CSV table of C-alpha atoms in Angstrom, one decimal:
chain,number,residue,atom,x,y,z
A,152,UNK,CA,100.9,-46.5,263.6
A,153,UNK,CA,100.7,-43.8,266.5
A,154,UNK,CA,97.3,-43.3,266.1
A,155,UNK,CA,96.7,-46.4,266.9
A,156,UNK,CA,98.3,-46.9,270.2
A,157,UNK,CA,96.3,-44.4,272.7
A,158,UNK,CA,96.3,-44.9,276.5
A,159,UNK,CA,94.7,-43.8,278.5
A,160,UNK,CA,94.5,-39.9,280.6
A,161,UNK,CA,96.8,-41.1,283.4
A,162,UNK,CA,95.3,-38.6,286.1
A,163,UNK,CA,91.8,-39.7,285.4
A,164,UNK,CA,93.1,-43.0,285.4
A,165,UNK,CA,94.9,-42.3,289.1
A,166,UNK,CA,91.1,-40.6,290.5
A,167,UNK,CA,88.7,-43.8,289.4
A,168,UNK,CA,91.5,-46.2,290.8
A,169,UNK,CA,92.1,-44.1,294.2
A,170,UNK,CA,88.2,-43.6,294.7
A,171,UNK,CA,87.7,-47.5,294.6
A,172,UNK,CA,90.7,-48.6,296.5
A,173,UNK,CA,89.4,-45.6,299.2
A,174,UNK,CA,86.3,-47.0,299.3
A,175,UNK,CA,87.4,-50.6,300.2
A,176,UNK,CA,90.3,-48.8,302.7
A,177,UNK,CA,87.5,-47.7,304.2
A,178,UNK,CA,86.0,-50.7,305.2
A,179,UNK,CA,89.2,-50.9,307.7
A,180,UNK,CA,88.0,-48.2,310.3
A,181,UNK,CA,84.3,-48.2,309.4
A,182,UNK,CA,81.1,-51.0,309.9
A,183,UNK,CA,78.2,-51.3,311.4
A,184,UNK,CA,76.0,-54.7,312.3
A,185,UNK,CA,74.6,-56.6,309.6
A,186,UNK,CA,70.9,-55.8,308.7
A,187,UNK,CA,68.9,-58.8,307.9
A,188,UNK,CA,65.7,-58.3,305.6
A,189,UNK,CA,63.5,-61.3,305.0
A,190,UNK,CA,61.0,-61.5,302.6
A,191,UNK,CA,58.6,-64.4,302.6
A,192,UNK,CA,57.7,-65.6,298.6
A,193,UNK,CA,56.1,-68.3,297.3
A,194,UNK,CA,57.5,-71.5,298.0
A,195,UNK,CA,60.5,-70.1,299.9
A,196,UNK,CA,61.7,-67.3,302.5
A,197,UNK,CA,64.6,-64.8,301.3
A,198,UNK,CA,67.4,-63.7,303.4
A,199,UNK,CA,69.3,-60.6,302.8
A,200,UNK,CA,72.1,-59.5,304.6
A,201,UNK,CA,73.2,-55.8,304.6
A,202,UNK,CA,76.7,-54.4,306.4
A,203,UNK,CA,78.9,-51.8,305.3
A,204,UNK,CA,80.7,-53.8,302.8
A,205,UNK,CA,77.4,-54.9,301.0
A,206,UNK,CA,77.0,-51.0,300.8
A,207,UNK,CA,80.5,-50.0,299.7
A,208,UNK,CA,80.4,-52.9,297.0
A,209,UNK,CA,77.1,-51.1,295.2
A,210,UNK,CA,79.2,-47.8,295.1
A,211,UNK,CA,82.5,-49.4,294.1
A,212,UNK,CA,80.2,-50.6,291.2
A,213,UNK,CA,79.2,-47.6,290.4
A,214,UNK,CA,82.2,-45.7,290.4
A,215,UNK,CA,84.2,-48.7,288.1
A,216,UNK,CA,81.0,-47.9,285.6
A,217,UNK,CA,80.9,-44.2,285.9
A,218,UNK,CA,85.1,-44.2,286.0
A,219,UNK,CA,85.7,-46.1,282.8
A,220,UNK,CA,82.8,-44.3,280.8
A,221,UNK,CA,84.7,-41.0,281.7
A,222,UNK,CA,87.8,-42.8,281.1
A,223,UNK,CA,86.6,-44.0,277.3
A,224,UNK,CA,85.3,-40.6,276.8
A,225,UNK,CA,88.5,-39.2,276.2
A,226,UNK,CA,89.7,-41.8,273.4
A,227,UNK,CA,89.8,-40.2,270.2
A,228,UNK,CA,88.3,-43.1,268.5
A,229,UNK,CA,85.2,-42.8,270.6
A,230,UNK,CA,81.9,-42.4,268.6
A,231,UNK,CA,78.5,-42.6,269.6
A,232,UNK,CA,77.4,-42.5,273.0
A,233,UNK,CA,76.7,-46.3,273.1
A,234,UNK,CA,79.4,-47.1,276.2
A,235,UNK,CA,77.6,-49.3,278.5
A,236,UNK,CA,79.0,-52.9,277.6
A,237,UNK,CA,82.8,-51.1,278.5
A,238,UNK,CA,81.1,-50.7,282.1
A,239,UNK,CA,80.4,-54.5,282.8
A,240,UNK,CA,84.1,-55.8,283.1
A,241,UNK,CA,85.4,-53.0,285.5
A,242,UNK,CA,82.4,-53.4,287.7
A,243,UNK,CA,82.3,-56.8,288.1
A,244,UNK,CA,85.9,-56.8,289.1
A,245,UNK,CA,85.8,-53.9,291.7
A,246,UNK,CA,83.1,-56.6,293.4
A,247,UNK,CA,85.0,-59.2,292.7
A,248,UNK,CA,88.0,-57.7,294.9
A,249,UNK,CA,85.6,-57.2,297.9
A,250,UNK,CA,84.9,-60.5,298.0
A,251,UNK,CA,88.4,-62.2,299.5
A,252,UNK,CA,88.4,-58.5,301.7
A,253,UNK,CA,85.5,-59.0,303.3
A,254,UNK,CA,86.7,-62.8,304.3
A,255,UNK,CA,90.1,-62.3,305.0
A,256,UNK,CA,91.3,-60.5,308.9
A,257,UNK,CA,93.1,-57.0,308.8
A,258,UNK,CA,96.5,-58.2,308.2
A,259,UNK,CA,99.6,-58.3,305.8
A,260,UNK,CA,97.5,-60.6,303.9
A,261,UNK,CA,94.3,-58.2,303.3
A,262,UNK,CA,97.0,-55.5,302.5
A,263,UNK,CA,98.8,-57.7,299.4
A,264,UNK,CA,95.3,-58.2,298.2
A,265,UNK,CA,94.3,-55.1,298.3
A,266,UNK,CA,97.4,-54.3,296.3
A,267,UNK,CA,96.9,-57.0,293.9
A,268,UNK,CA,93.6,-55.8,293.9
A,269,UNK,CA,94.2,-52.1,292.6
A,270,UNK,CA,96.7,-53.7,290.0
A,271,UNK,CA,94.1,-55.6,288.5
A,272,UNK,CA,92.0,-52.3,288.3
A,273,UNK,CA,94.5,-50.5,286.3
A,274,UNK,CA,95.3,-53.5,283.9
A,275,UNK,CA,91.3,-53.9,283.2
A,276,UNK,CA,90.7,-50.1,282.8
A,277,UNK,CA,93.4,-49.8,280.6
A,278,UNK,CA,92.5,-52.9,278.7
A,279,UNK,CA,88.7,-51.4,278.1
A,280,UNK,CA,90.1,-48.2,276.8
A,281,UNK,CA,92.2,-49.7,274.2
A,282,UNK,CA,89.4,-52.2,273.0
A,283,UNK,CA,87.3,-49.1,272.1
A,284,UNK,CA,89.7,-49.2,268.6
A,285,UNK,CA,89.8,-52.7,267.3
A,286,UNK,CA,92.4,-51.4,265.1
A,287,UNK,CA,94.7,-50.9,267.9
A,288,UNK,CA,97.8,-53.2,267.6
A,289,UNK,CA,97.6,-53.7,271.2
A,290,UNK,CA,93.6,-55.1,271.0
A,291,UNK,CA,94.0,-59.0,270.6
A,292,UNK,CA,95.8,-58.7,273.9
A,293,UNK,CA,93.2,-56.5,275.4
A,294,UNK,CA,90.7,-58.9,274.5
A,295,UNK,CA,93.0,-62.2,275.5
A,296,UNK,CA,92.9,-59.9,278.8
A,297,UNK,CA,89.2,-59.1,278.9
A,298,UNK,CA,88.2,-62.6,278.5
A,299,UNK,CA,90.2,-63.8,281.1
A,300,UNK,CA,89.3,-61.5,283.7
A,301,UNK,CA,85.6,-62.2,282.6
A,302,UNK,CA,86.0,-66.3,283.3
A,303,UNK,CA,88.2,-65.8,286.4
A,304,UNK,CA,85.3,-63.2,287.7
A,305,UNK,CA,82.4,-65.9,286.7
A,306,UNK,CA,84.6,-68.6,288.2
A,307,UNK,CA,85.0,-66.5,291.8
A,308,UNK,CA,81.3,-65.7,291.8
A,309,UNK,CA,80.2,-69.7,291.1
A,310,UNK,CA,82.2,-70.4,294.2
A,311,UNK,CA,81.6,-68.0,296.3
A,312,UNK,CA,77.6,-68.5,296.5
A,313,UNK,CA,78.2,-72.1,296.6
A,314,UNK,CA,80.3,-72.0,299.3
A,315,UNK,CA,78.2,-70.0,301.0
A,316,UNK,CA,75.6,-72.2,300.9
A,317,UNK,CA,72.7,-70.5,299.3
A,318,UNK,CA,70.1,-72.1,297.3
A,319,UNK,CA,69.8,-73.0,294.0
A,320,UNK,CA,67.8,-70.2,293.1
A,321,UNK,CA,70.4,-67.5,294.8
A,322,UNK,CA,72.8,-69.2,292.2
A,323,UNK,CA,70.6,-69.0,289.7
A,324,UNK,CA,69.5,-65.5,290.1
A,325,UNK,CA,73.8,-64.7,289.8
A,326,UNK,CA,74.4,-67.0,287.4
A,327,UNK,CA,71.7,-66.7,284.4
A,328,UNK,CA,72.7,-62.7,283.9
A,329,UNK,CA,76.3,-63.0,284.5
A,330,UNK,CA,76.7,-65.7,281.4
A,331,UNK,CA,74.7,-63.6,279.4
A,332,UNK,CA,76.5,-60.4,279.7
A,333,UNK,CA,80.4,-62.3,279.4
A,334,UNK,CA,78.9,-64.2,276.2
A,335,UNK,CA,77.3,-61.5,274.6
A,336,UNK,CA,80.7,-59.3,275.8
A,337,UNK,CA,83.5,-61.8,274.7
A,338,UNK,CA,81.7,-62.2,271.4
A,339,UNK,CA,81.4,-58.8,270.7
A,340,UNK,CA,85.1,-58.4,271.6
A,341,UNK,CA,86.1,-61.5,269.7
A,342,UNK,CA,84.2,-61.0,266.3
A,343,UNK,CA,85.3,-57.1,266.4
A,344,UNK,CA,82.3,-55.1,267.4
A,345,UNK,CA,79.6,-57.5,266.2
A,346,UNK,CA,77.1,-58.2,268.7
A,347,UNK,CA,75.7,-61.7,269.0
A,348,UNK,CA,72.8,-62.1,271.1
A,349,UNK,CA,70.8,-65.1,269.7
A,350,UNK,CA,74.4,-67.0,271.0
A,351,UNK,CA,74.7,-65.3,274.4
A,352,UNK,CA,70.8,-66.1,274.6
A,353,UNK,CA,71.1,-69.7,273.9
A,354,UNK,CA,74.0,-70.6,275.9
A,355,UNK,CA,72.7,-68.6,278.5
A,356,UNK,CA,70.0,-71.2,279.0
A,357,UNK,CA,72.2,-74.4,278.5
A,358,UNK,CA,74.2,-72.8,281.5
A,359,UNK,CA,71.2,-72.4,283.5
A,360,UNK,CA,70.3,-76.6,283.0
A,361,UNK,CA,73.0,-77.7,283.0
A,362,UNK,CA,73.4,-75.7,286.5
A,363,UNK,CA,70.5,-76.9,288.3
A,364,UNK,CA,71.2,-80.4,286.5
A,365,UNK,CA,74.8,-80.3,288.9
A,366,UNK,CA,73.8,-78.6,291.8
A,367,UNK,CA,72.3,-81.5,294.0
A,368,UNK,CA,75.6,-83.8,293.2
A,369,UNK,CA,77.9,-84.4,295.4
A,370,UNK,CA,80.5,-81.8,294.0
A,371,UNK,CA,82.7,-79.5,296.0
A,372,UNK,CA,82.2,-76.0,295.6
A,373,UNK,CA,85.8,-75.7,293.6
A,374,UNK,CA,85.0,-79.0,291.5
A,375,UNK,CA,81.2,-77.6,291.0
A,376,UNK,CA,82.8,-73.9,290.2
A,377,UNK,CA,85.1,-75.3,287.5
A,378,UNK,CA,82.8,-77.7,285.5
A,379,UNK,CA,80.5,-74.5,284.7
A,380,UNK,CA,83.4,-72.7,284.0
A,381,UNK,CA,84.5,-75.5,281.6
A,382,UNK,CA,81.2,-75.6,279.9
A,383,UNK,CA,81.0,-71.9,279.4
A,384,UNK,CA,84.1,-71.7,277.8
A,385,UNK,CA,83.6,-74.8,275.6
A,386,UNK,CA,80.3,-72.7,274.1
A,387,UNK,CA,81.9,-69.9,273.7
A,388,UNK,CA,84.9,-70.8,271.8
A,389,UNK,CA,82.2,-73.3,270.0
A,390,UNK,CA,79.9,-70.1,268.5
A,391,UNK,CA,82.6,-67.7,268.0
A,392,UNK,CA,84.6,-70.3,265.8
A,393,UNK,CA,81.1,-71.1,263.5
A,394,UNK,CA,80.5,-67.3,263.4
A,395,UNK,CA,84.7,-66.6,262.3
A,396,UNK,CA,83.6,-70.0,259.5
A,397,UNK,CA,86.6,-71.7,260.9
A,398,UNK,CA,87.2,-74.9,260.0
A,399,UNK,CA,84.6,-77.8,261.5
A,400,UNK,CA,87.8,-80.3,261.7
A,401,UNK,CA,89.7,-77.9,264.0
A,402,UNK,CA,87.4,-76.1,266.3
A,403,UNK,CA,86.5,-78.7,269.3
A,404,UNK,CA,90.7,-78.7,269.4
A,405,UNK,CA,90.9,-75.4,271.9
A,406,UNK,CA,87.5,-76.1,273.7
A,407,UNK,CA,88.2,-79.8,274.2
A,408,UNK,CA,91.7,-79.1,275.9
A,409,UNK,CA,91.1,-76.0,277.9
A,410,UNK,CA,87.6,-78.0,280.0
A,411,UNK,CA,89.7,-80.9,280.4
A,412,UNK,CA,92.1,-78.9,282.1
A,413,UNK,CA,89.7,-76.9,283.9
A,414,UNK,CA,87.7,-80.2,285.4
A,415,UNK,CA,91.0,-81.8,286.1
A,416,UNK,CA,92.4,-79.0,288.0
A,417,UNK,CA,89.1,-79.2,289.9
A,418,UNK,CA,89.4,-82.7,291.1
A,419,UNK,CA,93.4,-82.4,291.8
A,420,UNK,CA,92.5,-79.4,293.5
A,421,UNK,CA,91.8,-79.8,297.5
């Protein structure tokens, strides 16, 4: 049974976490004005904004990738060198924290995020360590874990760049990769180590009409943020129940309940 239940080297685990939290702390006493690049393109002129958090979120990226590879290195159920779908969760979430940060004033408020913040790091590094063995007793709850964080994440980013305004083809740009990797990663997760592609690759696409199908109605940016969360989740639970052959009676059950929910909370929701 032991052998089953690793966690985690907790000093490695204390360096990645204090290097990411230092690098948003340092946001506090450091900036510089915002940098704007445009780029004229066919049909359209792109913006680009650059300050100092733009800058520190690339590197907190990069050292939530390069922090949970060295992390997963140590497992003794490792093999192969194949690590780089363990990266995407991590990273995604050490942007995701920047995001209320960068909004919110210096204040008791942007210090109980930041806390809640570096929680969230540990839970999701220790969650992609023990995910390495799907024999672990403690993997369904990594992946019930894994998959949440993975929705919340797509949910914040859908609302963010629709909040902010940008064009469809900003949201686009975020949204077409971002459903690919979480489908293709939730899968794998889900069905044990099995990679599904052909599904992440398909509802990849219906995500990206059904997008530009919803993005000129008149939908907040909450409402808007929820129904593609809603329809991401419905396809996903959809494939991975006809790749586990469960029963066709039984399947729409979880997927019909959970968007209903979601669209409802998006229209009660001011």
């Amino acid at each position: 049974m032991n052998e089953h239940r690793h966690n985690p080297d907790l000093d490695r685990l204390s360096v990645v976490n204090a290097l990411i939290l230092l690098a948003y702390a340092s946001t506090v006493v450091i900036s510089f004005p915002t940098q704007t690049f445009e780029l004229q393109l066919p049909g359209f002129l792109l913006v680009v904004n650059i300050n100092f958090l733009t800058i520190v979120s690339i590197v907190v990226a990069i050292l939530a990738a390069a922090g949970t590879d060295w992390l997963i290195s140590g497992h003794p159920h490792q093999s192969g060198t194949i690590r780089w779908h363990h990266w995407l969760v991590p990273s995604m979430t050490a942007i995701a924290i920047g995001i209320p940060l960068g909004t919110i004033e210096v204040g008791a408020a942007w210090w109980v995020v930041f806390g809640l913040g570096a929680l969230l790091l540990i839970g999701v590094f220790v969650a992609e360590y023990i995910s390495v063995d799907s024999l672990d007793i403690r993997y369904s709850l990594a992946v019930i874990g894994l998959s949440a964080v993975s929705y919340a994440l797509f949910l914040i980013l859908v609302f963010a760049i629709t909040s902010a305004g940008f064009r469809l083809y900003t949201l686009l740009a975020a949204v077409v990769p971002t459903v690919f990797l979480i489908t293709a990663r939730t899968l794998f997760l889900r069905l044990r180590g099995n990679w599904r592609l052909a599904w992440a690759g398909g509802i990849t696409l219906i995500i990206a009409q059904l997008t530009a199908a919803l993005f000129y109605l008149p939908l907040r940016p909450l409402q808007f943020s929820l129904i593609l969360l809603s329809l991401l989740y419905t396809l996903i639970a959809i494939s991975f129940s006809i790749e586990d052959n469960r029963p066709h009676e039984t399947m729409w059950i979880e997927p019909v309940i959970m968007s209903t929910v979601f669209i409802v909370l998006g229209f009660i929701i001011k």
